[in-house]
Short mmCIF file of C-alpha atoms in Angstrom, two decimals:
data_model
loop_
_atom_site.label_atom_id
_atom_site.label_comp_id
_atom_site.label_asym_id
_atom_site.label_seq_id
_atom_site.Cartn_x
_atom_site.Cartn_y
_atom_site.Cartn_z
CA UNK L 1017 -6.46 -51.72 36.05
CA UNK L 1018 -6.60 -51.41 32.36
CA UNK L 1019 -7.44 -54.36 29.96
CA UNK L 1020 -5.09 -55.61 27.60
CA UNK L 1021 -6.48 -55.76 23.71
CA UNK L 1022 -6.06 -59.48 22.83
CA UNK L 1023 -5.76 -60.45 19.12
CA UNK L 1024 -9.22 -61.83 19.08
CA UNK L 1025 -10.75 -58.94 20.69
CA UNK L 1026 -8.89 -56.93 18.15
CA UNK L 1027 -10.39 -59.00 15.16
CA UNK L 1028 -13.90 -58.55 16.90
CA UNK L 1029 -13.27 -54.74 16.96
CA UNK L 1030 -12.27 -54.62 13.03
CA UNK L 1031 -15.23 -56.66 12.30
CA UNK L 1032 -17.76 -54.68 14.01
CA UNK L 1033 -16.22 -51.33 12.39
CA UNK L 1034 -16.37 -52.98 9.04
CA UNK L 1035 -20.04 -53.96 9.64
CA UNK L 1036 -20.93 -50.33 10.85
CA UNK L 1037 -19.33 -48.89 7.71
CA UNK L 1038 -21.33 -51.43 5.47
CA UNK L 1039 -24.45 -50.28 7.53
CA UNK L 1040 -23.72 -46.66 6.99
CA UNK L 1041 -23.26 -46.86 3.13
CA UNK L 1042 -26.62 -48.97 2.85
CA UNK L 1043 -28.56 -46.27 4.75
CA UNK L 1044 -26.78 -43.64 2.64
CA UNK L 1045 -27.96 -45.65 -0.56
CA UNK L 1046 -31.67 -45.96 0.83
CA UNK L 1047 -31.67 -42.12 1.07
CA UNK L 1048 -29.99 -41.25 -2.16
CA UNK L 1049 -33.51 -41.62 -4.09
CA UNK L 1050 -35.21 -39.25 -1.66
CA UNK L 1051 -32.57 -36.33 -1.89
CA UNK L 1052 -33.66 -33.71 -4.69
CA UNK L 1053 -30.99 -31.57 -6.47
CA UNK L 1054 -30.38 -28.13 -5.54
CA UNK L 1055 -30.08 -25.14 -8.07
CA UNK L 1056 -26.25 -23.88 -7.86
CA UNK L 1057 -26.39 -20.27 -6.16
CA UNK L 1058 -25.95 -17.37 -8.57
CA UNK L 1059 -22.31 -15.92 -8.70
CA UNK L 1060 -22.24 -12.34 -7.45
CA UNK L 1061 -21.16 -9.68 -9.82
CA UNK L 1062 -18.96 -7.17 -7.85
CA UNK L 1063 -16.62 -5.03 -9.94
CA UNK L 1064 -13.28 -4.70 -8.32
CA UNK L 1065 -12.39 -1.35 -7.29
CA UNK L 1066 -8.71 -2.09 -7.94
CA UNK L 1067 -6.88 -4.60 -10.06
CA UNK L 1068 -3.04 -5.33 -9.13
CA UNK L 1069 -0.52 -7.26 -11.27
CA UNK L 1070 2.55 -8.73 -9.51
CA UNK L 1071 5.66 -8.73 -11.58
CA UNK L 1072 9.00 -7.10 -11.85
CA UNK L 1073 10.52 -3.94 -13.39
CA UNK L 1074 13.17 -1.39 -13.12
CA UNK L 1075 13.57 1.65 -11.20
CA UNK L 1076 15.55 4.72 -11.59
CA UNK L 1077 17.47 5.95 -8.40
CA UNK L 1078 19.78 8.41 -9.50
CA UNK L 1079 23.33 8.53 -7.44
CA UNK L 1080 26.87 8.84 -7.91
CA UNK L 1081 29.26 5.53 -7.99
CA UNK L 1082 30.02 2.55 -9.83
CA UNK L 1083 30.03 -0.31 -7.95
CA UNK L 1084 29.54 -3.96 -8.29
CA UNK L 1085 25.63 -3.67 -7.30
CA UNK L 1086 25.01 -0.20 -8.73
CA UNK L 1087 24.03 0.94 -11.16
CA UNK L 1088 22.85 -2.64 -12.53
CA UNK L 1089 24.58 -3.38 -15.65
CA UNK L 1090 21.67 -5.26 -17.12
CA UNK L 1091 19.06 -2.22 -16.29
CA UNK L 1092 17.59 -0.68 -19.34
CA UNK L 1093 18.73 2.86 -20.39
CA UNK L 1094 17.92 5.50 -17.69
CA UNK L 1095 17.04 2.71 -14.94
CA UNK L 1096 19.36 1.61 -12.08
CA UNK L 1097 17.89 -0.91 -9.94
CA UNK L 1098 16.01 -4.08 -10.37
CA UNK L 1099 12.66 -4.40 -8.35
CA UNK L 1100 9.52 -6.52 -7.54
CA UNK L 1101 6.17 -4.44 -7.43
CA UNK L 1102 2.58 -4.43 -8.41
CA UNK L 1103 1.20 -2.90 -11.71
CA UNK L 1104 -2.10 -1.04 -11.69
CA UNK L 1105 -4.54 -2.62 -14.36
CA UNK L 1106 -7.57 -1.26 -12.87
CA UNK L 1107 -8.38 -0.02 -16.55
CA UNK L 1108 -9.04 -3.91 -17.36
CA UNK L 1109 -10.98 -5.02 -14.19
CA UNK L 1110 -14.10 -5.59 -16.31
CA UNK L 1111 -12.40 -7.33 -18.98
CA UNK L 1112 -12.96 -11.29 -19.34
CA UNK L 1113 -10.79 -13.12 -19.09
CA UNK L 1114 -9.23 -11.09 -16.65
CA UNK L 1115 -5.65 -11.86 -17.60
CA UNK L 1116 -6.17 -10.56 -20.95
CA UNK L 1117 -3.54 -9.63 -23.49
CA UNK L 1118 -3.52 -6.12 -22.37
CA UNK L 1119 -2.89 -7.30 -18.73
CA UNK L 1120 -0.23 -9.67 -19.91
CA UNK L 1121 1.48 -6.63 -21.50
CA UNK L 1122 2.33 -5.35 -18.10
CA UNK L 1123 4.80 -7.81 -17.22
CA UNK L 1124 8.13 -6.05 -16.14
CA UNK L 1125 6.27 -2.86 -15.68
CA UNK L 1126 5.97 -2.89 -11.84
CA UNK L 1127 5.40 0.46 -10.23
CA UNK L 1128 7.04 2.35 -7.32
CA UNK L 1129 5.67 2.65 -4.96
CA UNK L 1130 2.80 0.26 -5.70
CA UNK L 1131 -0.59 1.67 -6.60
CA UNK L 1132 -2.28 4.05 -3.75
CA UNK L 1133 -5.66 2.62 -2.78
CA UNK L 1134 -8.43 4.80 -1.44
CA UNK L 1135 -11.63 3.28 0.07
CA UNK L 1136 -14.53 4.67 1.90
CA UNK L 1137 -15.46 3.40 5.44
CA UNK L 1138 -18.03 1.11 5.50
CA UNK L 1139 -20.94 1.39 8.02
CA UNK L 1140 -21.36 -2.17 9.88
CA UNK L 1141 -25.06 -1.58 10.47
CA UNK L 1142 -25.90 -1.10 6.75
CA UNK L 1143 -27.98 -3.87 5.70
CA UNK L 1144 -27.29 -3.00 2.08
CA UNK L 1145 -23.35 -2.91 2.67
CA UNK L 1146 -21.24 -4.50 0.08
CA UNK L 1147 -17.37 -5.51 0.06
CA UNK L 1148 -14.65 -3.61 -1.64
CA UNK L 1149 -12.83 -6.05 -3.68
CA UNK L 1150 -9.18 -5.92 -4.69
CA UNK L 1151 -8.40 -8.34 -7.72
CA UNK L 1152 -4.84 -9.83 -7.99
CA UNK L 1153 -3.21 -11.66 -10.55
CA UNK L 1154 0.64 -13.00 -10.88
CA UNK L 1155 2.28 -12.21 -14.11
CA UNK L 1156 5.52 -13.86 -13.22
CA UNK L 1157 9.20 -12.33 -13.27
CA UNK L 1158 10.60 -11.42 -16.81
CA UNK L 1159 13.86 -11.46 -15.58
CA UNK L 1160 13.73 -14.37 -13.28
CA UNK L 1161 11.41 -17.05 -14.93
CA UNK L 1162 13.22 -19.78 -12.68
CA UNK L 1163 11.50 -17.81 -9.68
CA UNK L 1164 8.01 -19.06 -9.61
CA UNK L 1165 6.97 -17.09 -6.48
CA UNK L 1166 3.23 -16.93 -5.64
CA UNK L 1167 1.98 -13.34 -4.25
CA UNK L 1168 -0.49 -12.14 -2.10
CA UNK L 1169 -2.10 -8.73 -0.91
CA UNK L 1170 -1.93 -8.39 2.62
CA UNK L 1171 -3.53 -5.37 4.34
CA UNK L 1172 -1.30 -4.32 7.08
CA UNK L 1173 -3.34 -3.35 10.20
CA UNK L 1174 -6.62 -4.46 9.11
CA UNK L 1175 -8.67 -5.34 12.09
CA UNK L 1176 -10.52 -8.73 12.20
CA UNK L 1177 -9.91 -9.74 8.65
CA UNK L 1178 -11.65 -12.77 7.13
CA UNK L 1179 -8.62 -15.18 7.04
CA UNK L 1180 -9.32 -16.13 3.60
CA UNK L 1181 -8.33 -12.59 2.51
CA UNK L 1182 -5.60 -12.15 5.06
CA UNK L 1183 -2.83 -12.40 2.25
CA UNK L 1184 -0.68 -14.39 4.75
CA UNK L 1185 0.02 -17.58 3.02
CA UNK L 1186 0.20 -19.70 5.79
CA UNK L 1187 -3.59 -19.40 6.69
CA UNK L 1188 -4.90 -18.10 3.10
CA UNK L 1189 -4.61 -17.89 -0.42
CA UNK L 1190 -1.49 -17.11 -2.52
CA UNK L 1191 -1.80 -16.54 -6.06
CA UNK L 1192 0.52 -18.46 -8.33
CA UNK L 1193 1.64 -17.39 -11.57
CA UNK L 1194 -1.24 -17.01 -14.25
CA UNK L 1195 -3.99 -17.22 -11.72
CA UNK L 1196 -6.44 -14.36 -10.33
CA UNK L 1197 -7.83 -14.01 -6.95
CA UNK L 1198 -10.37 -11.61 -5.44
CA UNK L 1199 -9.74 -10.16 -2.01
CA UNK L 1200 -12.94 -8.88 -0.13
CA UNK L 1201 -12.80 -6.25 2.53
CA UNK L 1202 -15.43 -4.43 4.72
CA UNK L 1203 -13.38 -1.60 6.06
CA UNK L 1204 -15.07 -0.36 9.00
CA UNK L 1205 -12.32 1.68 10.64
CA UNK L 1206 -10.93 4.87 8.98
CA UNK L 1207 -7.42 6.05 8.95
CA UNK L 1208 -3.99 5.21 7.13
CA UNK L 1209 -2.79 1.73 6.27
CA UNK L 1210 -0.34 -0.24 4.04
CA UNK L 1211 -0.15 -3.25 2.05
CA UNK L 1212 2.34 -5.65 1.00
CA UNK L 1213 2.95 -9.07 -0.46
CA UNK L 1214 3.41 -11.47 2.30
CA UNK L 1215 4.83 -14.21 0.53
CA UNK L 1216 8.51 -14.48 1.03
CA UNK L 1217 7.84 -11.20 2.77
CA UNK L 1218 11.41 -10.38 3.71
CA UNK L 1219 12.41 -10.20 0.07
CA UNK L 1220 9.11 -9.48 -1.53
CA UNK L 1221 8.46 -6.34 0.85
CA UNK L 1222 11.93 -4.84 0.39
CA UNK L 1223 11.96 -5.64 -3.50
CA UNK L 1224 9.09 -3.14 -3.77
CA UNK L 1225 5.80 -5.06 -3.30
CA UNK L 1226 4.40 -2.49 -0.99
CA UNK L 1227 2.04 0.59 -1.08
CA UNK L 1228 -0.37 2.80 1.01
CA UNK L 1229 -3.96 2.18 1.72
CA UNK L 1230 -6.64 5.05 2.99
CA UNK L 1231 -9.97 4.58 4.40
CA UNK L 1232 -11.94 7.54 4.49
CA UNK L 1233 -14.28 8.38 7.19
CA UNK L 1234 -18.02 8.19 7.25
CA UNK L 1235 -18.08 11.72 8.49
CA UNK L 1236 -16.64 13.08 5.00
CA UNK L 1237 -19.21 15.11 3.34
CA UNK L 1238 -20.62 16.68 6.45
CA UNK L 1239 -20.15 19.98 7.51
CA UNK L 1240 -18.12 20.93 10.77
CA UNK L 1241 -16.55 24.05 11.87
CA UNK L 1242 -13.33 23.97 13.88
CA UNK L 1243 -11.10 26.97 14.56
CA UNK L 1244 -13.36 29.41 12.86
CA UNK L 1245 -13.37 27.52 9.49
CA UNK L 1246 -16.02 24.98 7.78
CA UNK L 1247 -14.55 21.59 6.67
CA UNK L 1248 -16.36 18.60 4.76
CA UNK L 1249 -13.04 16.50 4.48
CA UNK L 1250 -11.51 14.85 7.68
CA UNK L 1251 -8.91 12.21 8.61
CA UNK L 1252 -11.07 10.80 11.33
CA UNK L 1253 -14.89 10.61 12.62
CA UNK L 1254 -13.74 13.18 15.16
CA UNK L 1255 -17.42 14.70 15.84
CA UNK L 1256 -16.00 18.31 16.28
CA UNK L 1257 -14.07 18.67 12.94
CA UNK L 1258 -10.54 18.83 14.66
CA UNK L 1259 -9.15 16.51 11.83
CA UNK L 1260 -10.55 18.42 9.10
CA UNK L 1261 -8.13 19.56 6.27
CA UNK L 1262 -7.97 21.19 2.88
CA UNK L 1263 -5.41 19.01 1.13
CA UNK L 1264 -3.95 15.65 1.69
CA UNK L 1265 -0.49 14.17 0.96
CA UNK L 1266 0.53 10.56 1.17
CA UNK L 1267 4.17 10.11 2.17
CA UNK L 1268 5.16 6.37 1.64
CA UNK L 1269 8.69 5.76 2.95
CA UNK L 1270 10.57 2.57 1.74
CA UNK L 1271 14.28 1.60 1.29
CA UNK L 1272 16.65 0.00 -1.48
CA UNK L 1273 19.59 -2.02 -0.59
CA UNK L 1274 21.56 -2.23 -3.67
CA UNK L 1275 22.83 -5.76 -3.10
CA UNK L 1276 19.69 -7.59 -2.70
CA UNK L 1277 18.17 -5.82 -5.77
CA UNK L 1278 21.22 -6.87 -7.69
CA UNK L 1279 21.19 -10.31 -6.39
CA UNK L 1280 17.66 -10.94 -7.44
CA UNK L 1281 18.48 -10.01 -11.19
CA UNK L 1282 21.31 -12.07 -11.21
CA UNK L 1283 20.36 -15.29 -9.62
CA UNK L 1284 22.10 -14.85 -6.50
CA UNK L 1285 21.02 -15.10 -2.89
CA UNK L 1286 21.37 -12.03 -0.59
CA UNK L 1287 22.45 -12.60 3.18
CA UNK L 1288 19.77 -10.48 4.92
CA UNK L 1289 21.73 -10.10 7.98
CA UNK L 1290 24.08 -7.83 6.30
CA UNK L 1291 21.15 -5.43 5.34
CA UNK L 1292 22.24 -1.77 4.82
CA UNK L 1293 20.04 0.79 3.02
CA UNK L 1294 21.90 2.67 0.33
CA UNK L 1295 18.78 4.43 -0.95
CA UNK L 1296 15.66 5.96 1.27
CA UNK L 1297 12.67 6.61 -0.75
CA UNK L 1298 9.41 8.67 -0.77
CA UNK L 1299 6.51 7.54 -2.82
CA UNK L 1300 9.13 5.22 -4.78
CA UNK L 1301 11.38 8.20 -5.68
CA UNK L 1302 14.51 9.81 -4.23
CA UNK L 1303 15.10 13.49 -3.92
CA UNK L 1304 15.43 15.64 -6.17
CA UNK L 1305 12.86 13.48 -8.36
CA UNK L 1306 10.61 13.53 -5.21
CA UNK L 1307 9.74 17.02 -6.10
CA UNK L 1308 9.18 16.39 -9.93
CA UNK L 1309 5.35 16.29 -10.71
CA UNK L 1310 3.17 13.51 -10.88
CA UNK L 1311 2.97 11.21 -13.87
CA UNK L 1312 0.61 11.84 -16.57
CA UNK L 1313 -2.42 9.63 -16.95
CA UNK L 1314 -1.42 7.69 -13.64
CA UNK L 1315 -3.65 4.65 -13.47
CA UNK L 1316 -4.54 4.57 -17.13
CA UNK L 1317 -3.23 1.90 -19.58
CA UNK L 1318 -0.43 4.56 -20.94
CA UNK L 1319 0.77 4.50 -17.28
CA UNK L 1320 3.61 6.82 -16.53
CA UNK L 1321 5.73 9.97 -17.01
CA UNK L 1322 8.00 10.50 -19.67
CA UNK L 1323 11.56 9.43 -19.29
CA UNK L 1324 13.17 7.58 -16.36
CA UNK L 1325 10.11 7.83 -14.02
CA UNK L 1326 7.48 6.33 -16.16
CA UNK L 1327 7.17 3.55 -13.42
CA UNK L 1328 7.77 5.85 -10.49
CA UNK L 1329 4.50 8.10 -11.01
CA UNK L 1330 4.12 9.57 -7.50
CA UNK L 1331 5.62 12.89 -6.61
CA UNK L 1332 6.19 13.78 -2.94
CA UNK L 1333 5.78 17.38 -3.63
CA UNK L 1334 2.94 19.20 -1.25
CA UNK L 1335 1.59 22.38 -2.52
CA UNK L 1336 -0.92 24.48 -0.47
CA UNK L 1337 -1.89 28.26 0.23
CA UNK L 1338 -1.63 30.36 3.46
CA UNK L 1339 -4.14 29.39 5.95
CA UNK L 1340 -4.93 25.77 4.84
CA UNK L 1341 -4.93 22.88 6.82
CA UNK L 1342 -2.71 20.06 5.12
CA UNK L 1343 -2.81 16.46 5.85
CA UNK L 1344 0.13 14.44 5.73
CA UNK L 1345 -0.22 10.75 6.00
CA UNK L 1346 3.08 9.12 6.80
CA UNK L 1347 3.56 5.38 6.21
CA UNK L 1348 6.71 3.41 6.76
CA UNK L 1349 7.54 -0.04 4.86
CA UNK L 1350 11.13 0.22 5.18
CA UNK L 1351 13.01 -1.76 7.88
CA UNK L 1352 14.51 1.31 9.57
CA UNK L 1353 13.00 4.07 11.53
CA UNK L 1354 12.71 7.33 10.04
CA UNK L 1355 12.47 10.91 11.83
CA UNK L 1356 10.58 13.11 9.54
CA UNK L 1357 11.30 16.69 10.27
CA UNK L 1358 9.15 19.64 8.72
CA UNK L 1359 11.63 22.38 9.15
CA UNK L 1360 9.85 26.00 9.97
CA UNK L 1361 6.36 24.54 10.42
CA UNK L 1362 4.98 22.66 13.29
CA UNK L 1363 2.49 19.59 12.66
CA UNK L 1364 -0.09 18.07 15.01
CA UNK L 1365 0.00 14.59 15.31
CA UNK L 1366 -3.76 13.58 15.14
CA UNK L 1367 -3.66 9.76 14.63
CA UNK L 1368 -1.31 6.67 14.76
CA UNK L 1369 -1.89 3.03 13.06
CA UNK L 1370 -5.39 4.02 11.87
CA UNK L 1371 -6.38 5.22 15.22
CA UNK L 1372 -7.33 8.92 16.15
CA UNK L 1373 -5.37 10.22 19.34
CA UNK L 1374 -8.56 10.62 21.21
CA UNK L 1375 -9.36 9.01 24.49
CA UNK L 1376 -12.79 7.13 25.27
CA UNK L 1377 -13.61 9.99 27.34
CA UNK L 1378 -12.90 12.24 24.36
CA UNK L 1379 -9.71 13.57 25.91
CA UNK L 1380 -7.79 14.92 23.00
CA UNK L 1381 -4.33 13.09 22.68
CA UNK L 1382 -3.00 14.98 19.73
CA UNK L 1383 0.16 16.80 20.21
CA UNK L 1384 2.39 19.38 18.29
CA UNK L 1385 5.89 18.66 16.73
CA UNK L 1386 8.07 19.38 13.91
CA UNK L 1387 9.72 15.59 14.00
CA UNK L 1388 7.70 12.47 13.52
CA UNK L 1389 9.23 9.53 14.59
CA UNK L 1390 7.83 6.46 12.52
CA UNK L 1391 9.18 3.00 12.70
CA UNK L 1392 8.64 0.09 10.16
CA UNK L 1393 5.17 -1.12 9.58
CA UNK L 1394 3.79 2.20 11.23
CA UNK L 1395 1.72 4.87 9.99
CA UNK L 1396 1.18 8.58 11.34
CA UNK L 1397 -1.42 11.21 10.41
CA UNK L 1398 -0.24 14.80 11.08
CA UNK L 1399 -1.94 18.01 10.21
CA UNK L 1400 -0.12 21.34 9.72
CA UNK L 1401 -1.60 24.86 8.94
CA UNK L 1402 0.27 26.57 5.87
CA UNK L 1403 1.97 30.03 7.35
CA UNK L 1404 1.65 33.31 5.77
CA UNK L 1405 3.39 33.64 2.29
CA UNK L 1406 6.34 36.17 2.58
CA UNK L 1407 5.36 38.12 -0.60
CA UNK L 1408 6.09 38.33 -4.19
CA UNK L 1409 4.79 35.92 -6.93
CA UNK L 1410 6.66 32.93 -6.23
CA UNK L 1411 6.35 30.01 -3.56
CA UNK L 1412 8.02 29.71 -0.35
CA UNK L 1413 9.82 26.41 0.07
CA UNK L 1414 9.86 24.53 3.31
CA UNK L 1415 12.10 21.13 3.44
CA UNK L 1416 10.52 18.01 4.82
CA UNK L 1417 13.23 15.54 5.46
CA UNK L 1418 14.38 12.41 7.00
CA UNK L 1419 16.92 14.04 9.80
CA UNK L 1420 18.74 10.49 10.34
CA UNK L 1421 21.59 11.47 7.94
CA UNK L 1422 21.76 8.16 5.99
CA UNK L 1423 18.09 8.99 5.05
CA UNK L 1424 19.00 11.99 2.96
CA UNK L 1425 21.69 10.93 0.57
CA UNK L 1426 21.70 9.09 -2.38
CA UNK L 1427 24.09 5.89 -2.36
CA UNK L 1428 25.90 7.29 0.43
CA UNK L 1429 27.18 10.11 -1.45
CA UNK L 1430 27.81 13.74 -0.60
CA UNK L 1431 24.85 16.10 -1.16
CA UNK L 1432 21.15 15.81 -0.61
CA UNK L 1433 18.92 12.89 -1.69
CA UNK L 1434 16.79 10.24 -0.25
CA UNK L 1435 13.89 10.87 1.68
CA UNK L 1436 13.58 14.70 1.38
CA UNK L 1437 10.88 16.74 -0.38
CA UNK L 1438 9.32 20.13 -0.24
CA UNK L 1439 6.18 21.83 0.98
CA UNK L 1440 5.62 25.02 -1.01
CA UNK L 1441 3.13 27.70 -0.03
CA UNK L 1442 1.77 29.59 -2.66
CA UNK L 1443 0.33 33.50 -2.53
CA UNK L 1444 -3.39 33.22 -1.99
CA UNK L 1445 -4.17 34.52 -5.25
CA UNK L 1446 -1.98 32.06 -7.01
CA UNK L 1447 -3.07 30.24 -10.30
CA UNK L 1448 -0.21 28.09 -9.92
CA UNK L 1449 -2.36 25.36 -7.90
CA UNK L 1450 -6.00 24.82 -8.02
CA UNK L 1451 -8.36 26.47 -5.28
CA UNK L 1452 -9.43 23.19 -4.15
CA UNK L 1453 -7.42 19.80 -4.52
CA UNK L 1454 -8.68 17.75 -7.23
CA UNK L 1455 -7.40 14.45 -5.11
CA UNK L 1456 -5.16 13.28 -2.75
CA UNK L 1457 -1.47 14.01 -3.83
CA UNK L 1458 -3.02 16.26 -6.54
CA UNK L 1459 -4.18 12.89 -8.51
CA UNK L 1460 -7.24 13.43 -9.94
CA UNK L 1461 -8.41 10.04 -10.46
CA UNK L 1462 -8.24 9.26 -6.72
CA UNK L 1463 -10.56 12.07 -6.05
#
């Protein structure tokens, strides 16, 4: 039988609690004089590897048609579509204050796709290991000063991330306009990943706040012989050299729905249930822009190529010589599945979602194909051996494209476009490409 709490009992209980609180206060007061001050811990000085600035900008997506949503009549000359994104301000990562006048100058200069980030795998048993730091600031939106969204960096697929640095705003930090936050990572697993803003993620992901991340394996730098050839660069810690390669190219897939991009520029709200992509992109471009060269001085303060592609600096053109092994890192952060086909060359899929296709008993799970199915939020690592050259001084061209028909048109028009690029095989003695690749996607600053 339970006892009911009377009014008198309640008063006694309240007086007892008050007396206890007063006693605790007296105890703390008596102890205060015996507590000695502790020196403040020194702040670590870890320089960020990358410094990103969240902002807006404009992209050039060539297509035919003059609809209500495309091209945007507010777009600068040569541009067609409004976007959100990250600008690469790594050149100012050691400058104080972090949000300097130079960094503020990148407002409305968002890059499509977002900067490619490369890290070396960290050995968890290294007593002197240091985290990699990615710094993020939020410059606001030049076209939409009324839209005061925060931004985050979410490393998609990172295992056992520290919650504070996950970039999911429900359980970690989000960066408001004018502020700075440093994300710290210990990447213990190599492979191909992606990152994106997780604040209002449906909108921010589609609007362009997306980019690839690559973690290079600890095995890199060692010599391993596979198939009669010796390699020092690998996709994974394979142990036998089976993922060794000579050149690597990231193929980052995304999409543009004209209506949502127009709506965000014109203070409207899209109905995401009506989603229908109008453009399909590789590395922030559509064909034929995908086969144009990389931007000059990418990653520098004068980032960009002359002309319309100034904020779309990454080429998707893959170059190689006969017999070379080429690693293609496919990443999909669009909203639809892609079927990427390399016509005339078979690829060997060696990894998916930053995991080598190899069982615990070292059973080889890799497989050959000429078409890769890749869904939203997935990554696929595939290696091909460049075929013999047909002869002559020019290059042989092999088409790499999304065989889903809407994926290879621009704005639904006739003709080739969208997620299409080329693999070019040059003669062995050609000087048109370097004997060894200077960096992934032929970008020297990522070497």
